[in-house]
Amino acid sequence: MKKLVFLTGAGMSAESGISTFRDSGGLWEQYPVEAVASIEGYYRNPELVIRFYNERRRQLLEVTPCEGHRLVAGLDSSYDVTVVTQNVDNLHEKAGSHNVIHLHGELMKATSSRDPNNPSCIVTLPEDSLDIHMGDKAKDGSQLRPFIVWFGESVPMIEPAIMEVQSADILVVIGTSLNVYPAAGLLSYARSGCQIFLIDPNDVNFDPSLPIRHIKKGASEGMKELIQILTCSNPI
Ligand code: OAD
């Protein structure tokens, strides 16, 4: 089976009704990113940050995967698929994707403030008790915090993601402005001969030396076009 790796960003979930970050009207226009998505912001005002992610989590329960998520999941049966996502939502999993690497954490999980990547402190929040409160404790006794990788923190899942990209036959980038590293640097690990596609309705700044075929459409329409191309050029 050919190995197909997706790298997805906020645009993947835009058609599900979740705002992107940097488009006009995006989340970072409404909230100062350094206040709600950096480790310094969390130290300065943990209550504000916890409330911000409580709101995002409640919003996530109201949305469902879009056709694009479902088309990505549908390829699991014909390819060896890994989805590397910068998104903290669980819409790839809800659509049926089995192999998902979350680079920036997971909204439905909480962890320790002292040791956020300690697996024994990471818990999934039950759907009937979604909010984290000040005073809630992780297993190590520290304040429970969202399991999100904030600016200023390390990205432990980048290593497994690099290994996936290095062994990909086909790499498909969907809905990311490629502004945030190390995720944006993953493209440079594609081996020569790897087919690279980009699905995004807008222009995206990428290394012009990479042989990228840009499908200038939204995630769902773009996935339909990608599947047509794959079916013609890579008969399964
Ligand atoms: P951005 O908001 O930076 O980029 C979203 C991309 O999605 C843009 O290139 C849009 O053109 C594209 N887009 C918009 N609508 C789309 C659609 N219907 N279908 C496909 N693409 C569409 O989001 P990311 O690149 O994901 O990190 O942002 C990366 C990281 O920055 C996030 O994970 C988050 C943020 O700060 C943290 O919070 C740590």
Short mmCIF file of C-alpha atoms and ligand atoms in Angstrom, two decimals:
data_model
loop_
_atom_site.label_atom_id
_atom_site.label_comp_id
_atom_site.label_asym_id
_atom_site.label_seq_id
_atom_site.Cartn_x
_atom_site.Cartn_y
_atom_site.Cartn_z
CA MET A 1 0.00 0.00 0.00
CA LYS A 2 1.25 3.49 -0.79
CA LYS A 3 1.92 5.73 2.17
CA LEU A 4 -0.22 8.87 2.20
CA VAL A 5 0.43 11.55 4.81
CA PHE A 6 -1.87 14.51 5.40
CA LEU A 7 -0.71 17.67 7.14
CA THR A 8 -3.80 19.60 8.17
CA GLY A 9 -4.47 22.98 9.75
CA ALA A 10 -7.38 25.16 10.78
CA GLY A 11 -8.73 25.42 7.21
CA MET A 12 -9.51 21.68 7.37
CA SER A 13 -12.14 22.37 10.04
CA ALA A 14 -13.36 25.72 8.67
CA GLU A 15 -16.26 24.08 6.81
CA SER A 16 -17.31 22.46 10.11
CA GLY A 17 -17.76 25.98 11.51
CA ILE A 18 -14.56 26.36 13.53
CA SER A 19 -12.78 29.67 12.90
CA THR A 20 -9.28 29.64 11.47
CA PHE A 21 -6.62 31.74 13.25
CA ARG A 22 -5.17 34.13 10.66
CA ASP A 23 -7.90 34.66 8.04
CA SER A 24 -9.87 37.89 8.36
CA GLY A 25 -12.26 37.43 11.30
CA GLY A 26 -10.00 34.61 12.57
CA LEU A 27 -9.49 33.80 16.25
CA TRP A 28 -6.27 35.79 16.59
CA GLU A 29 -8.13 38.94 15.52
CA GLN A 30 -10.56 38.45 18.40
CA TYR A 31 -8.12 37.33 21.11
CA PRO A 32 -4.48 38.33 21.67
CA VAL A 33 -2.57 35.15 20.82
CA GLU A 34 0.14 35.81 23.42
CA ALA A 35 -2.51 36.11 26.16
CA VAL A 36 -4.42 32.89 25.43
CA ALA A 37 -2.01 30.63 23.57
CA SER A 38 1.43 31.11 25.10
CA ILE A 39 2.97 29.59 28.19
CA GLU A 40 3.77 33.11 29.45
CA GLY A 41 0.09 34.04 29.04
CA TYR A 42 -0.88 30.99 31.08
CA TYR A 43 1.52 31.88 33.90
CA ARG A 44 0.24 35.47 33.86
CA ASN A 45 -3.48 34.65 33.89
CA PRO A 46 -4.31 30.94 34.09
CA GLU A 47 -8.00 31.63 34.70
CA LEU A 48 -8.36 33.55 31.42
CA VAL A 49 -6.56 30.82 29.44
CA ILE A 50 -8.54 27.99 31.05
CA ARG A 51 -11.80 29.87 30.30
CA PHE A 52 -10.75 30.45 26.66
CA TYR A 53 -10.20 26.71 26.12
CA ASN A 54 -13.38 25.80 28.04
CA GLU A 55 -15.26 27.90 25.46
CA ARG A 56 -13.44 26.24 22.54
CA ARG A 57 -14.26 22.80 24.01
CA ARG A 58 -17.98 23.61 24.37
CA GLN A 59 -18.00 24.87 20.77
CA LEU A 60 -16.40 21.64 19.60
CA LEU A 61 -19.33 19.61 20.91
CA GLU A 62 -21.64 21.59 18.62
CA VAL A 63 -19.83 20.84 15.37
CA THR A 64 -19.41 17.76 13.22
CA PRO A 65 -16.83 16.65 10.65
CA CYS A 66 -17.19 18.18 7.18
CA GLU A 67 -17.13 16.27 3.92
CA GLY A 68 -13.39 16.94 3.66
CA HIS A 69 -12.73 15.11 6.96
CA ARG A 70 -14.86 12.20 5.77
CA LEU A 71 -13.06 12.00 2.41
CA VAL A 72 -9.70 11.96 4.21
CA ALA A 73 -10.93 9.13 6.47
CA GLY A 74 -12.29 7.22 3.47
CA LEU A 75 -8.77 6.85 2.06
CA ASP A 76 -7.77 4.66 5.04
CA SER A 77 -9.00 1.61 3.16
CA SER A 78 -6.87 2.16 0.03
CA TYR A 79 -3.69 3.73 1.43
CA ASP A 80 -1.50 3.54 4.50
CA VAL A 81 -2.72 6.90 5.85
CA THR A 82 -1.36 9.06 8.64
CA VAL A 83 -2.98 12.38 9.45
CA VAL A 84 -0.63 14.87 11.07
CA THR A 85 -2.77 17.72 12.30
CA GLN A 86 -2.11 21.06 13.94
CA ASN A 87 -5.76 21.12 14.97
CA VAL A 88 -6.74 20.48 18.56
CA ASP A 89 -10.26 19.39 17.62
CA ASN A 90 -11.17 15.70 17.24
CA LEU A 91 -12.95 15.94 13.88
CA HIS A 92 -10.53 13.68 11.99
CA GLU A 93 -11.15 10.93 14.57
CA LYS A 94 -14.90 11.56 14.54
CA ALA A 95 -14.87 11.21 10.74
CA GLY A 96 -13.18 7.81 11.13
CA SER A 97 -9.45 8.44 10.60
CA HIS A 98 -7.54 5.84 12.60
CA ASN A 99 -4.01 7.15 12.64
CA VAL A 100 -3.92 10.79 13.78
CA ILE A 101 -0.92 12.65 15.23
CA HIS A 102 -1.84 15.87 17.04
CA LEU A 103 1.09 18.26 16.96
CA HIS A 104 -0.51 20.98 19.08
CA GLY A 105 -2.40 18.90 21.63
CA GLU A 106 -6.02 17.90 22.02
CA LEU A 107 -8.86 20.07 23.25
CA MET A 108 -10.76 17.20 24.86
CA LYS A 109 -7.79 16.37 27.08
CA ALA A 110 -6.33 17.99 30.19
CA THR A 111 -2.98 17.60 31.87
CA SER A 112 -0.59 18.70 34.58
CA SER A 113 0.68 22.30 34.76
CA ARG A 114 3.95 21.00 36.17
CA ASP A 115 4.68 18.25 33.65
CA PRO A 116 2.28 18.59 30.70
CA ASN A 117 3.73 15.74 28.63
CA ASN A 118 3.72 13.17 31.42
CA PRO A 119 1.40 10.49 29.98
CA SER A 120 0.15 9.46 33.42
CA CYS A 121 -1.21 13.00 33.99
CA ILE A 122 -3.08 13.31 30.67
CA VAL A 123 -6.82 12.68 31.00
CA THR A 124 -9.74 12.84 28.56
CA LEU A 125 -12.47 15.14 29.85
CA PRO A 126 -15.91 13.48 29.95
CA GLU A 127 -18.50 15.09 27.65
CA ASP A 128 -20.80 15.76 30.65
CA SER A 129 -18.06 17.60 32.59
CA LEU A 130 -16.15 19.53 29.99
CA ASP A 131 -14.89 22.53 31.89
CA ILE A 132 -11.60 22.80 33.72
CA HIS A 133 -11.84 24.92 36.89
CA MET A 134 -9.21 26.72 38.92
CA GLY A 135 -8.40 24.33 41.76
CA ASP A 136 -8.94 21.15 39.69
CA LYS A 137 -5.88 18.98 40.22
CA ALA A 138 -3.86 16.75 37.88
CA LYS A 139 -2.58 13.40 39.15
CA ASP A 140 0.66 15.01 40.34
CA GLY A 141 -1.25 17.55 42.45
CA SER A 142 -0.60 20.56 40.17
CA GLN A 143 -3.34 22.70 38.60
CA LEU A 144 -5.11 20.85 35.77
CA ARG A 145 -4.59 22.69 32.46
CA PRO A 146 -5.66 22.21 28.84
CA PHE A 147 -3.57 19.65 26.93
CA ILE A 148 -2.53 22.21 24.34
CA VAL A 149 0.96 22.96 23.06
CA TRP A 150 1.30 26.70 23.56
CA PHE A 151 3.76 29.08 21.97
CA GLY A 152 6.97 28.84 23.98
CA GLU A 153 6.55 25.10 24.62
CA SER A 154 8.21 22.12 22.99
CA VAL A 155 6.36 20.05 20.37
CA PRO A 156 7.06 16.44 21.34
CA MET A 157 5.00 14.93 18.52
CA ILE A 158 7.17 16.56 15.84
CA GLU A 159 9.61 13.61 15.86
CA PRO A 160 7.02 10.94 14.97
CA ALA A 161 5.53 13.39 12.44
CA ILE A 162 8.92 13.85 10.73
CA MET A 163 9.31 10.07 10.44
CA GLU A 164 5.89 9.80 8.80
CA VAL A 165 6.64 12.56 6.28
CA GLN A 166 10.07 11.09 5.46
CA SER A 167 8.47 7.81 4.43
CA ALA A 168 5.48 9.29 2.54
CA ASP A 169 4.84 8.49 -1.12
CA ILE A 170 2.22 11.23 -1.22
CA LEU A 171 1.99 14.29 1.06
CA VAL A 172 -1.20 16.36 1.13
CA VAL A 173 -1.25 19.69 2.96
CA ILE A 174 -4.72 21.05 3.73
CA GLY A 175 -5.76 24.39 5.22
CA THR A 176 -2.65 25.69 6.90
CA SER A 177 -0.98 29.05 6.33
CA LEU A 178 2.38 27.37 7.12
CA ASN A 179 3.23 30.19 9.52
CA VAL A 180 3.92 28.13 12.62
CA TYR A 181 7.08 26.09 13.12
CA PRO A 182 8.09 23.34 13.55
CA ALA A 183 4.90 22.11 11.78
CA ALA A 184 5.52 24.29 8.70
CA GLY A 185 9.00 22.78 8.34
CA LEU A 186 7.61 19.27 7.86
CA LEU A 187 7.32 19.73 4.08
CA SER A 188 11.09 19.90 3.78
CA TYR A 189 11.34 16.28 5.04
CA ALA A 190 9.47 14.89 2.02
CA ARG A 191 11.82 12.64 0.07
CA SER A 192 12.53 13.38 -3.58
CA GLY A 193 9.88 11.62 -5.63
CA CYS A 194 7.16 12.22 -3.04
CA GLN A 195 4.10 13.76 -4.70
CA ILE A 196 3.08 16.90 -2.78
CA PHE A 197 -0.37 18.48 -2.99
CA LEU A 198 -1.68 21.59 -1.27
CA ILE A 199 -5.42 22.15 -0.83
CA ASP A 200 -6.22 25.73 0.17
CA PRO A 201 -8.54 28.31 -1.43
CA ASN A 202 -5.93 31.03 -0.88
CA ASP A 203 -2.29 31.60 -1.77
CA VAL A 204 0.06 30.05 0.77
CA ASN A 205 3.73 30.90 1.24
CA PHE A 206 5.75 27.78 0.71
CA ASP A 207 9.28 27.01 -0.42
CA PRO A 208 9.08 27.52 -4.21
CA SER A 209 11.75 24.87 -4.76
CA LEU A 210 9.30 22.18 -3.58
CA PRO A 211 7.30 20.53 -6.40
CA ILE A 212 3.89 21.32 -4.93
CA ARG A 213 0.65 21.04 -6.91
CA HIS A 214 -1.79 23.61 -5.50
CA ILE A 215 -5.49 22.65 -5.66
CA LYS A 216 -6.96 26.09 -5.03
CA LYS A 217 -10.19 25.00 -3.39
CA GLY A 218 -11.69 24.53 0.07
CA ALA A 219 -11.07 21.29 1.96
CA SER A 220 -14.14 19.35 0.77
CA GLU A 221 -14.05 20.34 -2.94
CA GLY A 222 -10.27 20.06 -2.91
CA MET A 223 -10.42 16.52 -1.51
CA LYS A 224 -12.82 15.51 -4.28
CA GLU A 225 -10.37 16.81 -6.88
CA LEU A 226 -7.43 15.12 -5.13
CA ILE A 227 -9.22 11.76 -5.14
CA GLN A 228 -9.87 12.11 -8.87
CA ILE A 229 -6.19 12.87 -9.48
CA LEU A 230 -5.03 9.98 -7.29
CA THR A 231 -7.39 7.56 -8.94
CA CYS A 232 -6.08 8.50 -12.40
CA SER A 233 -2.38 8.77 -11.60
CA ASN A 234 -1.96 6.09 -8.91
CA PRO A 235 -4.32 3.25 -9.76
CA ILE A 236 -4.72 1.29 -6.52
P1 OAD B 1 -4.21 29.60 9.94
O1 OAD B 1 -5.42 30.32 10.42
O2 OAD B 1 -2.90 30.28 10.07
O3 OAD B 1 -4.38 29.21 8.39
C1 OAD B 1 -5.58 28.67 7.94
C2 OAD B 1 -5.43 28.32 6.47
O4 OAD B 1 -6.65 27.69 6.07
C3 OAD B 1 -5.21 29.50 5.54
O5 OAD B 1 -4.15 29.19 4.63
C4 OAD B 1 -6.54 29.63 4.80
O6 OAD B 1 -6.38 30.11 3.46
C5 OAD B 1 -7.02 28.19 4.79
N1 OAD B 1 -8.46 27.99 4.64
C6 OAD B 1 -9.49 28.83 4.94
N2 OAD B 1 -10.67 28.24 4.66
C7 OAD B 1 -10.40 27.02 4.15
C8 OAD B 1 -11.19 25.94 3.66
N3 OAD B 1 -12.54 26.00 3.63
N4 OAD B 1 -10.57 24.83 3.23
C9 OAD B 1 -9.21 24.75 3.23
N5 OAD B 1 -8.41 25.74 3.68
C10 OAD B 1 -9.00 26.86 4.14
O7 OAD B 1 -4.21 28.17 10.69
P2 OAD B 1 -3.03 27.13 10.88
O8 OAD B 1 -2.04 27.20 9.79
O9 OAD B 1 -3.65 25.82 11.19
O10 OAD B 1 -1.48 26.85 17.13
O11 OAD B 1 -2.37 27.68 12.21
C11 OAD B 1 -1.29 26.97 12.78
C12 OAD B 1 -1.28 27.13 14.28
O12 OAD B 1 -1.36 28.52 14.61
C13 OAD B 1 -2.49 26.54 14.99
O13 OAD B 1 -2.38 25.16 15.22
C14 OAD B 1 -2.54 27.31 16.26
C15 OAD B 1 -2.28 28.70 15.72
O14 OAD B 1 -1.72 29.62 16.57
C16 OAD B 1 -1.57 27.04 18.46
O15 OAD B 1 -2.51 27.60 18.99
C17 OAD B 1 -0.39 26.53 19.21
#
